[in-house]
Tab-separated table of C-alpha atoms in Angstrom:
chain	number	residue	atom	x	y	z
A	96	UNK	CA	0.000	0.000	0.000
A	97	UNK	CA	1.330	3.438	-0.903
A	98	UNK	CA	2.445	5.650	1.956
A	99	UNK	CA	0.931	9.135	2.186
A	100	UNK	CA	3.055	11.433	4.367
A	101	UNK	CA	1.656	13.710	7.046
A	102	UNK	CA	3.870	16.558	5.824
A	103	UNK	CA	5.853	17.368	2.651
A	104	UNK	CA	8.538	14.829	3.432
A	105	UNK	CA	10.076	12.256	1.082
A	106	UNK	CA	9.534	8.540	1.529
A	107	UNK	CA	11.350	5.442	0.393
A	108	UNK	CA	10.437	4.618	-3.221
A	109	UNK	CA	9.291	1.112	-2.266
A	110	UNK	CA	6.593	2.663	-0.111
A	111	UNK	CA	4.980	4.405	-3.062
A	112	UNK	CA	3.659	1.211	-4.649
A	113	UNK	CA	4.492	2.110	-8.224
A	114	UNK	CA	3.671	-0.335	-11.017
A	115	UNK	CA	4.155	1.558	-14.287
A	116	UNK	CA	7.446	3.251	-13.449
A	117	UNK	CA	10.604	2.368	-11.549
A	118	UNK	CA	11.546	5.155	-9.152
A	119	UNK	CA	14.925	5.010	-7.436
A	120	UNK	CA	16.937	7.401	-5.300
A	121	UNK	CA	20.705	7.280	-5.073
A	122	UNK	CA	21.571	10.758	-3.786
A	123	UNK	CA	22.255	13.153	-5.294
A	124	UNK	CA	20.263	11.515	-8.128
A	125	UNK	CA	16.712	10.301	-8.409
A	126	UNK	CA	15.659	8.338	-11.489
A	127	UNK	CA	12.171	8.000	-12.936
A	128	UNK	CA	12.174	5.158	-15.452
A	129	UNK	CA	9.085	4.506	-17.542
A	130	UNK	CA	8.548	0.752	-17.399
A	131	UNK	CA	6.014	-0.401	-19.966
A	132	UNK	CA	8.371	-1.651	-22.689
A	133	UNK	CA	5.696	-3.953	-24.132
A	134	UNK	CA	3.854	-0.824	-25.352
A	135	UNK	CA	6.971	1.297	-25.943
A	136	UNK	CA	6.401	3.087	-22.629
A	137	UNK	CA	3.152	4.629	-23.800
A	138	UNK	CA	1.296	6.639	-21.176
A	139	UNK	CA	-1.742	5.250	-19.482
A	140	UNK	CA	-3.570	7.039	-16.672
A	141	UNK	CA	-1.737	5.224	-13.902
A	142	UNK	CA	1.683	5.935	-15.402
A	143	UNK	CA	0.902	9.646	-15.557
A	144	UNK	CA	-0.167	9.647	-11.915
A	145	UNK	CA	2.928	7.737	-10.852
A	146	UNK	CA	5.299	10.109	-12.661
A	147	UNK	CA	3.591	13.062	-10.996
A	148	UNK	CA	3.873	11.476	-7.553
A	149	UNK	CA	7.548	10.607	-8.084
A	150	UNK	CA	8.250	14.211	-9.077
A	151	UNK	CA	6.491	15.402	-5.954
A	152	UNK	CA	8.559	13.091	-3.765
A	153	UNK	CA	11.829	14.130	-5.424
A	154	UNK	CA	10.936	17.791	-4.962
A	155	UNK	CA	10.618	17.198	-1.214
A	156	UNK	CA	13.882	15.294	-0.836
A	157	UNK	CA	16.750	17.641	0.048
A	158	UNK	CA	19.295	14.919	-0.659
A	159	UNK	CA	18.215	14.805	-4.299
A	160	UNK	CA	19.875	17.422	-6.492
A	161	UNK	CA	19.093	16.070	-9.996
A	162	UNK	CA	16.230	14.010	-11.440
A	163	UNK	CA	16.822	11.767	-14.452
A	164	UNK	CA	13.864	10.688	-16.609
A	165	UNK	CA	14.333	7.704	-18.893
A	166	UNK	CA	12.598	4.693	-20.413
A	167	UNK	CA	12.895	0.929	-20.595
A	168	UNK	CA	13.692	-0.927	-23.797
A	169	UNK	CA	13.884	0.437	-27.317
A	170	UNK	CA	11.633	3.463	-26.772
A	171	UNK	CA	11.868	6.405	-24.446
A	172	UNK	CA	8.129	7.006	-24.782
A	173	UNK	CA	5.645	7.074	-27.666
A	174	UNK	CA	2.959	9.199	-26.021
A	175	UNK	CA	-0.572	8.133	-25.217
A	176	UNK	CA	-1.552	4.462	-25.161
A	177	UNK	CA	-4.430	4.553	-27.633
A	178	UNK	CA	-4.544	0.771	-27.777
A	179	UNK	CA	-5.552	0.641	-24.130
A	180	UNK	CA	-8.233	3.307	-24.025
A	181	UNK	CA	-8.601	4.858	-27.468
A	182	UNK	CA	-12.073	3.424	-27.956
A	183	UNK	CA	-13.253	5.116	-24.761
A	184	UNK	CA	-12.334	8.550	-26.112
A	185	UNK	CA	-14.318	8.564	-29.336
A	186	UNK	CA	-17.593	10.353	-28.757
A	187	UNK	CA	-16.747	10.849	-25.093
A	188	UNK	CA	-15.170	14.264	-24.487
A	189	UNK	CA	-15.579	13.943	-20.720
A	190	UNK	CA	-13.181	11.005	-20.574
A	191	UNK	CA	-10.591	12.785	-22.712
A	192	UNK	CA	-10.829	15.873	-20.489
A	193	UNK	CA	-10.096	13.758	-17.410
A	194	UNK	CA	-7.153	12.027	-19.077
A	195	UNK	CA	-5.639	15.276	-20.300
A	196	UNK	CA	-5.893	16.623	-16.760
A	197	UNK	CA	-3.599	13.838	-15.573
A	198	UNK	CA	-1.209	14.571	-18.444
A	199	UNK	CA	-1.167	18.271	-17.542
A	200	UNK	CA	-0.583	17.533	-13.861
A	201	UNK	CA	2.367	15.287	-14.709
A	202	UNK	CA	3.908	18.065	-16.784
A	203	UNK	CA	3.385	20.668	-14.073
A	204	UNK	CA	4.909	18.457	-11.376
A	205	UNK	CA	7.950	17.771	-13.531
A	206	UNK	CA	8.478	21.348	-14.683
A	207	UNK	CA	7.960	22.762	-11.181
A	208	UNK	CA	10.127	20.202	-9.385
A	209	UNK	CA	12.598	22.898	-8.304
A	210	UNK	CA	15.645	20.872	-9.358
A	211	UNK	CA	17.452	20.243	-12.635
A	212	UNK	CA	15.900	17.470	-14.682
A	213	UNK	CA	17.728	15.452	-17.304
A	214	UNK	CA	16.078	13.328	-19.983
A	215	UNK	CA	18.063	10.182	-20.747
A	216	UNK	CA	16.499	9.437	-24.130
A	217	UNK	CA	17.623	5.855	-24.723
A	218	UNK	CA	15.196	5.213	-27.587
A	219	UNK	CA	12.622	6.789	-29.858
A	220	UNK	CA	10.531	9.678	-28.545
A	221	UNK	CA	7.202	10.137	-30.315
A	222	UNK	CA	4.387	12.589	-29.621
A	223	UNK	CA	3.902	12.948	-25.901
A	224	UNK	CA	7.247	11.236	-25.436
A	225	UNK	CA	8.977	14.174	-27.093
A	226	UNK	CA	6.892	16.537	-24.986
A	227	UNK	CA	8.128	14.675	-21.907
A	228	UNK	CA	11.791	15.078	-22.839
A	229	UNK	CA	11.195	18.733	-23.738
A	230	UNK	CA	9.753	19.293	-20.272
A	231	UNK	CA	13.145	18.389	-18.805
A	232	UNK	CA	15.919	20.968	-18.514
A	233	UNK	CA	18.534	19.010	-20.468
A	234	UNK	CA	18.432	15.954	-22.707
A	235	UNK	CA	20.951	13.347	-23.846
A	236	UNK	CA	19.787	11.112	-26.681
A	237	UNK	CA	21.208	7.921	-28.103
A	238	UNK	CA	22.298	8.621	-31.644
A	239	UNK	CA	20.417	5.787	-33.371
A	240	UNK	CA	17.017	6.998	-32.144
A	241	UNK	CA	14.692	9.662	-33.522
A	242	UNK	CA	12.003	12.126	-32.499
A	243	UNK	CA	8.687	12.370	-34.284
A	244	UNK	CA	5.238	13.895	-33.933
A	245	UNK	CA	2.233	12.174	-35.464
A	246	UNK	CA	-0.753	14.027	-33.993
A	247	UNK	CA	-1.912	15.629	-37.261
A	248	UNK	CA	-2.045	12.131	-38.757
A	249	UNK	CA	-3.865	10.578	-35.803
A	250	UNK	CA	-6.483	13.185	-34.991
A	251	UNK	CA	-4.760	14.917	-32.080
A	252	UNK	CA	-3.347	18.431	-31.982
A	253	UNK	CA	0.115	18.189	-30.341
A	254	UNK	CA	-0.740	20.838	-27.755
A	255	UNK	CA	0.609	19.030	-24.688
A	256	UNK	CA	3.930	20.850	-24.924
A	257	UNK	CA	4.925	20.639	-28.591
A	258	UNK	CA	2.981	23.596	-29.992
A	259	UNK	CA	4.015	25.612	-26.943
A	260	UNK	CA	7.703	24.751	-26.628
A	261	UNK	CA	9.010	23.683	-30.028
A	262	UNK	CA	9.049	27.271	-31.371
A	263	UNK	CA	11.059	28.317	-28.303
A	264	UNK	CA	13.539	25.472	-28.673
A	265	UNK	CA	14.054	25.121	-32.423
A	266	UNK	CA	12.468	28.233	-33.929
A	267	UNK	CA	9.146	28.819	-35.622
A	268	UNK	CA	9.934	27.381	-39.071
A	269	UNK	CA	11.454	24.164	-37.744
A	270	UNK	CA	8.598	23.738	-35.269
A	271	UNK	CA	6.119	23.935	-38.132
A	272	UNK	CA	8.195	21.463	-40.140
A	273	UNK	CA	8.235	18.955	-37.280
A	274	UNK	CA	4.517	19.239	-36.515
A	275	UNK	CA	3.056	19.586	-40.016
A	276	UNK	CA	5.192	17.021	-41.851
A	277	UNK	CA	5.285	14.382	-39.068
A	278	UNK	CA	8.679	13.149	-40.253
A	279	UNK	CA	11.420	11.563	-38.191
A	280	UNK	CA	14.046	13.896	-36.741
A	281	UNK	CA	17.233	11.845	-36.235
A	282	UNK	CA	19.025	12.316	-32.933
A	283	UNK	CA	21.997	14.175	-34.359
A	284	UNK	CA	19.716	16.548	-36.237
A	285	UNK	CA	17.720	17.054	-33.033
A	286	UNK	CA	20.958	18.030	-31.293
A	287	UNK	CA	21.929	20.417	-34.095
A	288	UNK	CA	18.516	22.079	-33.858
A	289	UNK	CA	18.646	22.363	-30.059
A	290	UNK	CA	15.813	19.920	-29.468
A	291	UNK	CA	18.189	17.851	-27.322
A	292	UNK	CA	21.573	18.844	-25.925
A	293	UNK	CA	23.646	15.845	-26.944
A	294	UNK	CA	23.374	12.868	-29.292
A	295	UNK	CA	25.810	10.124	-28.318
A	296	UNK	CA	26.457	6.467	-29.184
A	297	UNK	CA	24.603	4.020	-26.972
A	298	UNK	CA	27.835	2.863	-25.338
A	299	UNK	CA	28.491	6.445	-24.188
A	300	UNK	CA	24.995	7.327	-23.026
A	301	UNK	CA	25.370	6.524	-19.334
A	302	UNK	CA	28.799	8.128	-19.080
A	303	UNK	CA	27.413	11.375	-20.510
A	304	UNK	CA	24.419	11.253	-18.177
A	305	UNK	CA	26.715	10.619	-15.196
A	306	UNK	CA	28.932	13.541	-16.225
A	307	UNK	CA	26.000	15.932	-16.398
A	308	UNK	CA	24.486	14.693	-13.133
A	309	UNK	CA	27.793	15.271	-11.373
A	310	UNK	CA	28.102	18.792	-12.764
A	311	UNK	CA	24.514	19.710	-11.948
A	312	UNK	CA	24.646	18.243	-8.444
A	313	UNK	CA	27.680	20.376	-7.621
A	314	UNK	CA	25.748	23.628	-8.050
A	315	UNK	CA	24.046	25.532	-5.213
A	316	UNK	CA	20.514	24.095	-4.921
A	317	UNK	CA	18.563	27.232	-3.977
A	318	UNK	CA	20.341	29.313	-6.600
A	319	UNK	CA	19.702	26.641	-9.216
A	320	UNK	CA	16.047	26.423	-8.208
A	321	UNK	CA	15.487	30.120	-8.776
A	322	UNK	CA	17.532	30.090	-11.972
A	323	UNK	CA	15.243	27.341	-13.223
A	324	UNK	CA	12.173	29.329	-12.207
A	325	UNK	CA	13.365	32.302	-14.238
A	326	UNK	CA	14.307	30.133	-17.224
A	327	UNK	CA	10.833	28.578	-17.130
A	328	UNK	CA	9.179	31.953	-17.782
A	329	UNK	CA	8.762	31.528	-21.548
A	330	UNK	CA	7.703	27.908	-21.196
A	331	UNK	CA	5.210	28.740	-18.462
A	332	UNK	CA	3.799	31.696	-20.369
A	333	UNK	CA	3.108	29.686	-23.513
A	334	UNK	CA	1.876	26.670	-21.498
A	335	UNK	CA	-0.548	28.414	-19.159
A	336	UNK	CA	-1.918	30.663	-21.902
A	337	UNK	CA	-2.878	27.699	-24.084
A	338	UNK	CA	-3.121	24.381	-22.260
A	339	UNK	CA	-6.528	24.880	-20.636
A	340	UNK	CA	-8.075	25.846	-23.955
A	341	UNK	CA	-6.294	22.926	-25.639
A	342	UNK	CA	-7.689	20.533	-23.032
A	343	UNK	CA	-11.255	21.597	-23.720
A	344	UNK	CA	-10.863	21.815	-27.510
A	345	UNK	CA	-9.206	18.418	-27.755
A	346	UNK	CA	-11.890	16.902	-25.543
A	347	UNK	CA	-14.663	18.295	-27.755
A	348	UNK	CA	-12.824	17.142	-30.881
A	349	UNK	CA	-13.632	13.582	-29.782
A	350	UNK	CA	-17.178	14.278	-30.999
A	351	UNK	CA	-16.017	14.929	-34.564
A	352	UNK	CA	-15.629	12.587	-37.512
A	353	UNK	CA	-11.969	13.464	-38.064
A	354	UNK	CA	-10.730	12.282	-34.671
A	355	UNK	CA	-13.076	9.283	-34.651
A	356	UNK	CA	-11.974	8.050	-38.049
A	357	UNK	CA	-8.255	8.628	-37.321
A	358	UNK	CA	-8.339	6.826	-33.982
A	359	UNK	CA	-10.359	3.954	-35.410
A	360	UNK	CA	-7.897	3.570	-38.292
A	361	UNK	CA	-4.997	3.541	-35.832
A	362	UNK	CA	-6.637	0.873	-33.706
A	363	UNK	CA	-7.339	-1.293	-36.754
A	364	UNK	CA	-3.683	-1.070	-37.840
A	365	UNK	CA	-2.363	-1.887	-34.376
């Protein structure tokens, strides 16, 4: 049974009862590892809630200076698990609205964690998976992987971070290219564009992550926290100005033929 503290105090990861993620703490590092490799670490509702709770715990733990977010297997994350609950969304905007609320809460907990976050992108990052790595402060990506958005092909506007943050990170023209064309962005190109910080061979991934964790952990925590808060200004502005509207619009889009037909076609192919 998960432990709920009486005050904002961290607990041992084993006491949190997680099933969809593996959460570990080895000060000064905490690691949140998405652990649904059978579905390429696609989000379901419980995974979103577990990531949010892990972020909350890490934010309360003064021994933790850096949080690493990664995946299990050949994918970092491919976004929402439409196979699991896609049928429930069509014609049911209320269910989509609830789900998107959990997605939004996960993002807010991660972005507002008060500590540097590092995405260890060990595999492909698609849709919401790219939005997850963008929500982190820094990202190291294995060089054989790629980033891609597919929302305009699958009936979903990529407004869970991509429309807000891609123009900030890679510029307006490249953001439009990524989101309109839905083509793969190889890791090294992603690094050149500033979508990730580093693209490295798989054999060097952990060494690069360790190097960055060590450097980040050596910085003054309160000063870093406020530096992060200031750096988040553009991200927060674009996010808070749009995400509530996006949540409602996307929910209502589940009543339309376009989303219904796209989701149904995806489920039939899967």
